[in-house]
XYZ file of N, CA and C in Angstrom:
363
model
N -17.296 9.086 29.036
C -17.186 8.402 27.760
C -18.299 8.867 26.846
N -17.993 9.122 25.612
C -18.957 9.617 24.643
C -19.853 8.486 24.158
N -21.126 8.808 23.926
C -22.043 7.816 23.402
C -22.165 7.921 21.889
N -21.404 8.825 21.286
C -21.447 8.972 19.839
C -20.795 7.770 19.180
N -21.347 7.346 18.034
C -20.733 6.211 17.334
C -19.331 6.559 16.843
N -18.504 5.546 16.732
C -17.150 5.752 16.236
C -17.190 6.151 14.773
N -16.250 6.979 14.384
C -16.090 7.339 12.991
C -14.758 6.802 12.510
N -14.766 6.153 11.341
C -13.541 5.620 10.772
C -12.580 6.759 10.460
N -11.319 6.553 10.832
C -10.251 7.494 10.513
C -9.022 6.688 10.123
N -8.433 7.041 9.007
C -7.188 6.422 8.569
C -6.048 6.981 9.413
N -5.008 6.181 9.573
C -3.814 6.669 10.254
C -2.668 6.715 9.248
N -1.830 7.681 9.390
C -0.693 7.813 8.478
C 0.349 6.744 8.790
N 1.128 6.428 7.791
C 2.236 5.480 7.888
C 1.807 4.113 8.418
N 0.705 3.631 7.903
C 0.242 2.275 8.228
C 0.419 1.414 6.979
N -0.430 1.643 5.991
C -0.308 0.936 4.720
C -0.799 -0.491 4.705
N -1.424 -0.957 5.768
C -1.900 -2.349 5.794
C -2.840 -2.633 4.630
N -3.634 -1.656 4.248
C -4.577 -1.862 3.142
C -3.857 -2.007 1.806
N -2.593 -1.649 1.749
C -1.808 -1.765 0.518
C -1.241 -3.172 0.325
N -1.469 -4.031 1.286
C -1.108 -5.448 1.146
C -2.252 -6.080 0.374
N -2.044 -6.302 -0.925
C -3.109 -6.724 -1.836
C -3.090 -8.203 -2.193
N -2.194 -8.974 -1.648
C -2.052 -10.388 -2.025
C -3.430 -11.052 -2.171
N -3.811 -11.431 -3.393
C -5.156 -11.957 -3.629
C -5.490 -13.203 -2.806
N -4.498 -14.026 -2.540
C -4.752 -15.239 -1.755
C -5.071 -14.905 -0.294
N -4.695 -13.717 0.144
C -4.989 -13.271 1.504
C -6.270 -12.452 1.584
N -6.765 -11.984 0.436
C -7.929 -11.097 0.417
C -8.940 -11.500 -0.664
N -9.377 -12.747 -0.658
C -10.313 -13.170 -1.714
C -11.619 -12.384 -1.701
N -12.063 -11.935 -0.519
C -13.313 -11.177 -0.438
C -13.200 -9.836 -1.156
N -12.016 -9.279 -1.197
C -11.808 -8.012 -1.905
C -12.009 -8.214 -3.403
N -11.410 -9.249 -3.937
C -11.569 -9.533 -5.368
C -13.006 -9.856 -5.729
N -13.678 -10.613 -4.894
C -15.062 -11.004 -5.169
C -16.002 -9.809 -5.228
N -15.678 -8.739 -4.523
C -16.535 -7.557 -4.480
C -16.387 -6.680 -5.718
N -15.375 -6.937 -6.532
C -15.074 -6.078 -7.674
C -15.666 -6.608 -8.966
N -15.938 -5.696 -9.877
C -16.368 -6.125 -11.207
C -15.137 -6.597 -11.990
N -15.348 -7.103 -13.175
C -14.257 -7.700 -13.962
C -13.136 -6.701 -14.263
N -13.496 -5.491 -14.641
C -12.490 -4.464 -14.950
C -11.692 -4.092 -13.698
N -12.390 -3.923 -12.573
C -11.712 -3.591 -11.322
C -10.817 -4.741 -10.855
N -11.255 -5.972 -11.067
C -10.421 -7.125 -10.714
C -9.111 -7.091 -11.501
N -9.203 -6.779 -12.777
C -7.997 -6.707 -13.615
C -7.070 -5.601 -13.111
N -7.635 -4.460 -12.759
C -6.834 -3.351 -12.223
C -6.177 -3.758 -10.916
N -6.965 -4.355 -10.027
C -6.461 -4.810 -8.729
C -5.281 -5.765 -8.928
N -5.475 -6.779 -9.757
C -4.424 -7.782 -9.968
C -3.177 -7.174 -10.609
N -3.372 -6.176 -11.470
C -2.225 -5.505 -12.093
C -1.443 -4.677 -11.073
N -2.090 -4.319 -9.979
C -1.435 -3.511 -8.947
C -0.651 -4.357 -7.946
N -0.826 -5.667 -7.972
C -0.160 -6.540 -6.998
C 1.269 -6.820 -7.447
N 2.211 -6.450 -6.610
C 3.616 -6.725 -6.896
C 3.970 -8.169 -6.547
N 5.169 -8.583 -6.902
C 5.613 -9.951 -6.636
C 5.598 -10.296 -5.153
N 5.759 -9.276 -4.313
C 5.784 -9.503 -2.862
C 4.393 -9.422 -2.217
N 3.346 -9.199 -3.035
C 1.983 -9.112 -2.518
C 1.545 -7.715 -2.141
N 2.474 -6.763 -2.162
C 2.146 -5.372 -1.848
C 1.798 -4.632 -3.123
N 1.007 -3.579 -2.996
C 0.656 -2.749 -4.145
C 1.923 -2.151 -4.742
N 1.987 -2.119 -6.041
C 3.164 -1.565 -6.721
C 3.278 -0.056 -6.510
N 2.207 0.577 -6.038
C 2.215 2.020 -5.795
C 2.495 2.360 -4.332
N 2.767 1.343 -3.529
C 3.028 1.555 -2.113
C 4.502 1.874 -1.906
N 4.760 2.982 -1.261
C 6.121 3.390 -0.918
C 6.418 2.802 0.458
N 7.136 1.697 0.498
C 7.374 1.004 1.766
C 8.297 1.797 2.692
N 9.160 2.617 2.144
C 10.034 3.440 2.982
C 9.255 4.515 3.720
N 8.397 5.224 3.005
C 7.585 6.276 3.597
C 6.255 5.772 4.120
N 5.969 4.501 3.824
C 4.715 3.855 4.222
C 3.507 4.703 3.822
N 3.444 4.946 2.505
C 2.346 5.749 1.970
C 2.070 5.358 0.522
N 0.918 5.776 0.034
C 0.513 5.519 -1.348
C 1.077 6.613 -2.249
N 1.709 6.184 -3.329
C 2.272 7.162 -4.270
C 1.229 7.718 -5.229
N 0.056 7.105 -5.308
C -1.004 7.582 -6.212
C -2.268 7.915 -5.431
N -2.133 8.316 -4.194
C -3.272 8.493 -3.294
C -4.418 9.295 -3.923
N -4.135 10.434 -4.504
C -5.198 11.263 -5.078
C -5.834 10.648 -6.323
N -5.137 9.743 -6.985
C -5.652 9.097 -8.199
C -5.937 7.607 -7.988
N -5.952 7.151 -6.752
C -6.139 5.731 -6.481
C -7.506 5.265 -6.983
N -7.609 3.981 -7.313
C -8.873 3.446 -7.833
C -9.997 3.517 -6.795
N -11.193 3.414 -7.302
C -12.401 3.461 -6.471
C -12.343 2.437 -5.345
N -11.838 1.239 -5.627
C -11.832 0.183 -4.611
C -10.811 0.425 -3.506
N -9.950 1.401 -3.667
C -8.995 1.753 -2.625
C -9.543 2.828 -1.688
N -10.729 3.269 -1.934
C -11.323 4.367 -1.165
C -12.332 3.805 -0.168
N -12.048 3.976 1.097
C -12.899 3.424 2.152
C -14.337 3.902 2.016
N -14.530 5.112 1.614
C -15.895 5.646 1.505
C -16.713 4.964 0.412
N -16.111 4.092 -0.378
C -16.848 3.317 -1.379
C -17.137 1.895 -0.916
N -16.716 1.546 0.277
C -16.899 0.167 0.744
C -18.372 -0.208 0.889
N -19.229 0.772 1.165
C -20.650 0.448 1.280
C -21.186 -0.061 -0.055
N -20.766 0.564 -1.147
C -21.208 0.132 -2.472
C -20.602 -1.212 -2.856
N -19.333 -1.409 -2.550
C -18.652 -2.649 -2.919
C -19.166 -3.865 -2.156
N -19.456 -3.678 -0.876
C -19.815 -4.813 -0.030
C -21.280 -4.827 0.393
N -22.096 -3.923 -0.141
C -23.512 -3.906 0.177
C -23.816 -3.547 1.627
N -23.027 -2.647 2.179
C -23.198 -2.213 3.563
C -24.096 -0.980 3.567
N -25.004 -0.922 4.516
C -25.847 0.264 4.658
C -24.953 1.465 4.990
N -25.211 2.617 4.381
C -24.365 3.790 4.628
C -24.196 4.135 6.114
N -25.228 3.937 6.910
C -25.117 4.256 8.335
C -24.275 3.231 9.100
N -23.897 2.146 8.449
C -23.045 1.129 9.059
C -21.619 1.156 8.513
N -21.355 2.084 7.600
C -20.062 2.120 6.917
C -18.890 2.310 7.869
N -18.999 3.237 8.807
C -17.876 3.480 9.713
C -17.537 2.226 10.516
N -18.537 1.582 11.082
C -18.295 0.369 11.872
C -17.715 -0.736 11.002
N -18.231 -0.885 9.790
C -17.722 -1.897 8.861
C -16.265 -1.613 8.498
N -15.964 -0.352 8.169
C -14.601 0.032 7.784
C -13.629 -0.167 8.940
N -14.048 0.183 10.140
C -13.190 -0.006 11.314
C -12.870 -1.488 11.480
N -13.880 -2.335 11.379
C -13.657 -3.778 11.508
C -12.739 -4.323 10.424
N -12.934 -3.875 9.194
C -12.070 -4.316 8.082
C -10.624 -3.894 8.308
N -10.437 -2.644 8.715
C -9.079 -2.159 8.950
C -8.425 -2.910 10.102
N -9.155 -3.127 11.167
C -8.593 -3.870 12.294
C -8.163 -5.270 11.854
N -8.994 -5.929 11.083
C -8.658 -7.269 10.593
C -7.420 -7.236 9.704
N -7.350 -6.277 8.797
C -6.208 -6.188 7.880
C -4.926 -5.817 8.625
N -5.016 -4.895 9.560
C -3.832 -4.502 10.332
C -3.327 -5.689 11.153
N -4.237 -6.437 11.778
C -3.833 -7.642 12.526
C -3.134 -8.639 11.602
N -3.686 -8.818 10.420
C -3.131 -9.774 9.466
C -1.726 -9.370 9.014
N -1.522 -8.079 8.784
C -0.244 -7.594 8.259
C 0.793 -7.385 9.353
N 0.384 -6.755 10.454
C 1.345 -6.342 11.479
C 1.220 -7.092 12.803
N 0.103 -7.777 13.014
C -0.088 -8.514 14.259
C -1.062 -7.827 15.202
N -1.669 -8.621 16.048
C -2.684 -8.135 16.967
C -2.169 -7.262 18.086
N -0.881 -7.267 18.308
C -0.310 -6.418 19.367
C 0.589 -5.329 18.782
N 0.365 -5.049 17.518
C 1.246 -4.104 16.818
C 0.983 -2.657 17.204
N 1.996 -1.874 17.000
C 1.900 -0.425 17.207
C 0.851 0.158 16.267
N 0.794 -0.341 15.045
C -0.165 0.160 14.063
C -1.604 -0.056 14.537
N -1.880 -1.239 15.086
C -3.237 -1.512 15.554
C -3.583 -0.639 16.752
N -2.653 -0.456 17.654
C -2.908 0.425 18.807
C -3.165 1.862 18.344
N -2.349 2.341 17.415
C -2.537 3.695 16.885
C -3.883 3.829 16.183
N -4.238 2.813 15.401
C -5.517 2.847 14.688
C -6.676 2.890 15.683
N -6.663 2.021 16.673
C -7.748 1.978 17.650
C -7.875 3.295 18.415
N -6.756 3.896 18.770
C -6.793 5.194 19.453
C -7.423 6.260 18.561
N -7.082 6.254 17.286
C -7.610 7.252 16.350
C -9.126 7.137 16.219
N -9.658 5.924 16.326
C -11.107 5.735 16.194
C -11.843 6.262 17.416
N -11.180 6.321 18.556
C -11.818 6.758 19.791
C -11.784 8.263 19.985
N -10.925 8.947 19.257
C -10.816 10.396 19.427
C -12.089 11.079 18.957
N -12.479 12.087 19.658
C -13.642 12.855 19.239
C -13.155 14.086 18.481
N -13.989 14.580 17.626
C -13.663 15.777 16.840
C -14.327 16.999 17.466
N -14.111 17.211 18.737
C -14.731 18.343 19.450
C -14.275 19.664 18.894
């Protein structure tokens, strides 16, 4: 077993982070400035999912142009996390969101956890 710290890795066809329902993610809104809050709220569809989320392909339609708050590598700035703790923080956030959206025994959570354990040898 490797003693190297885990590195956060996104998995394809998950989209749990695209579930933006503000009542389910108040901490996300609280971390944003007023302009970002307005952008975030404008992105929430009637069903609570991001309006840019392609539910059929389970992917973001604006990935390359997505807002700053949609980028995991900015979570340290948004939530006041030390940069050396960002990977662990992001992994925990993703695990919590995936459990909330798909369940604790979901295929998505198993795939995500496996991806975090892989080494980049």
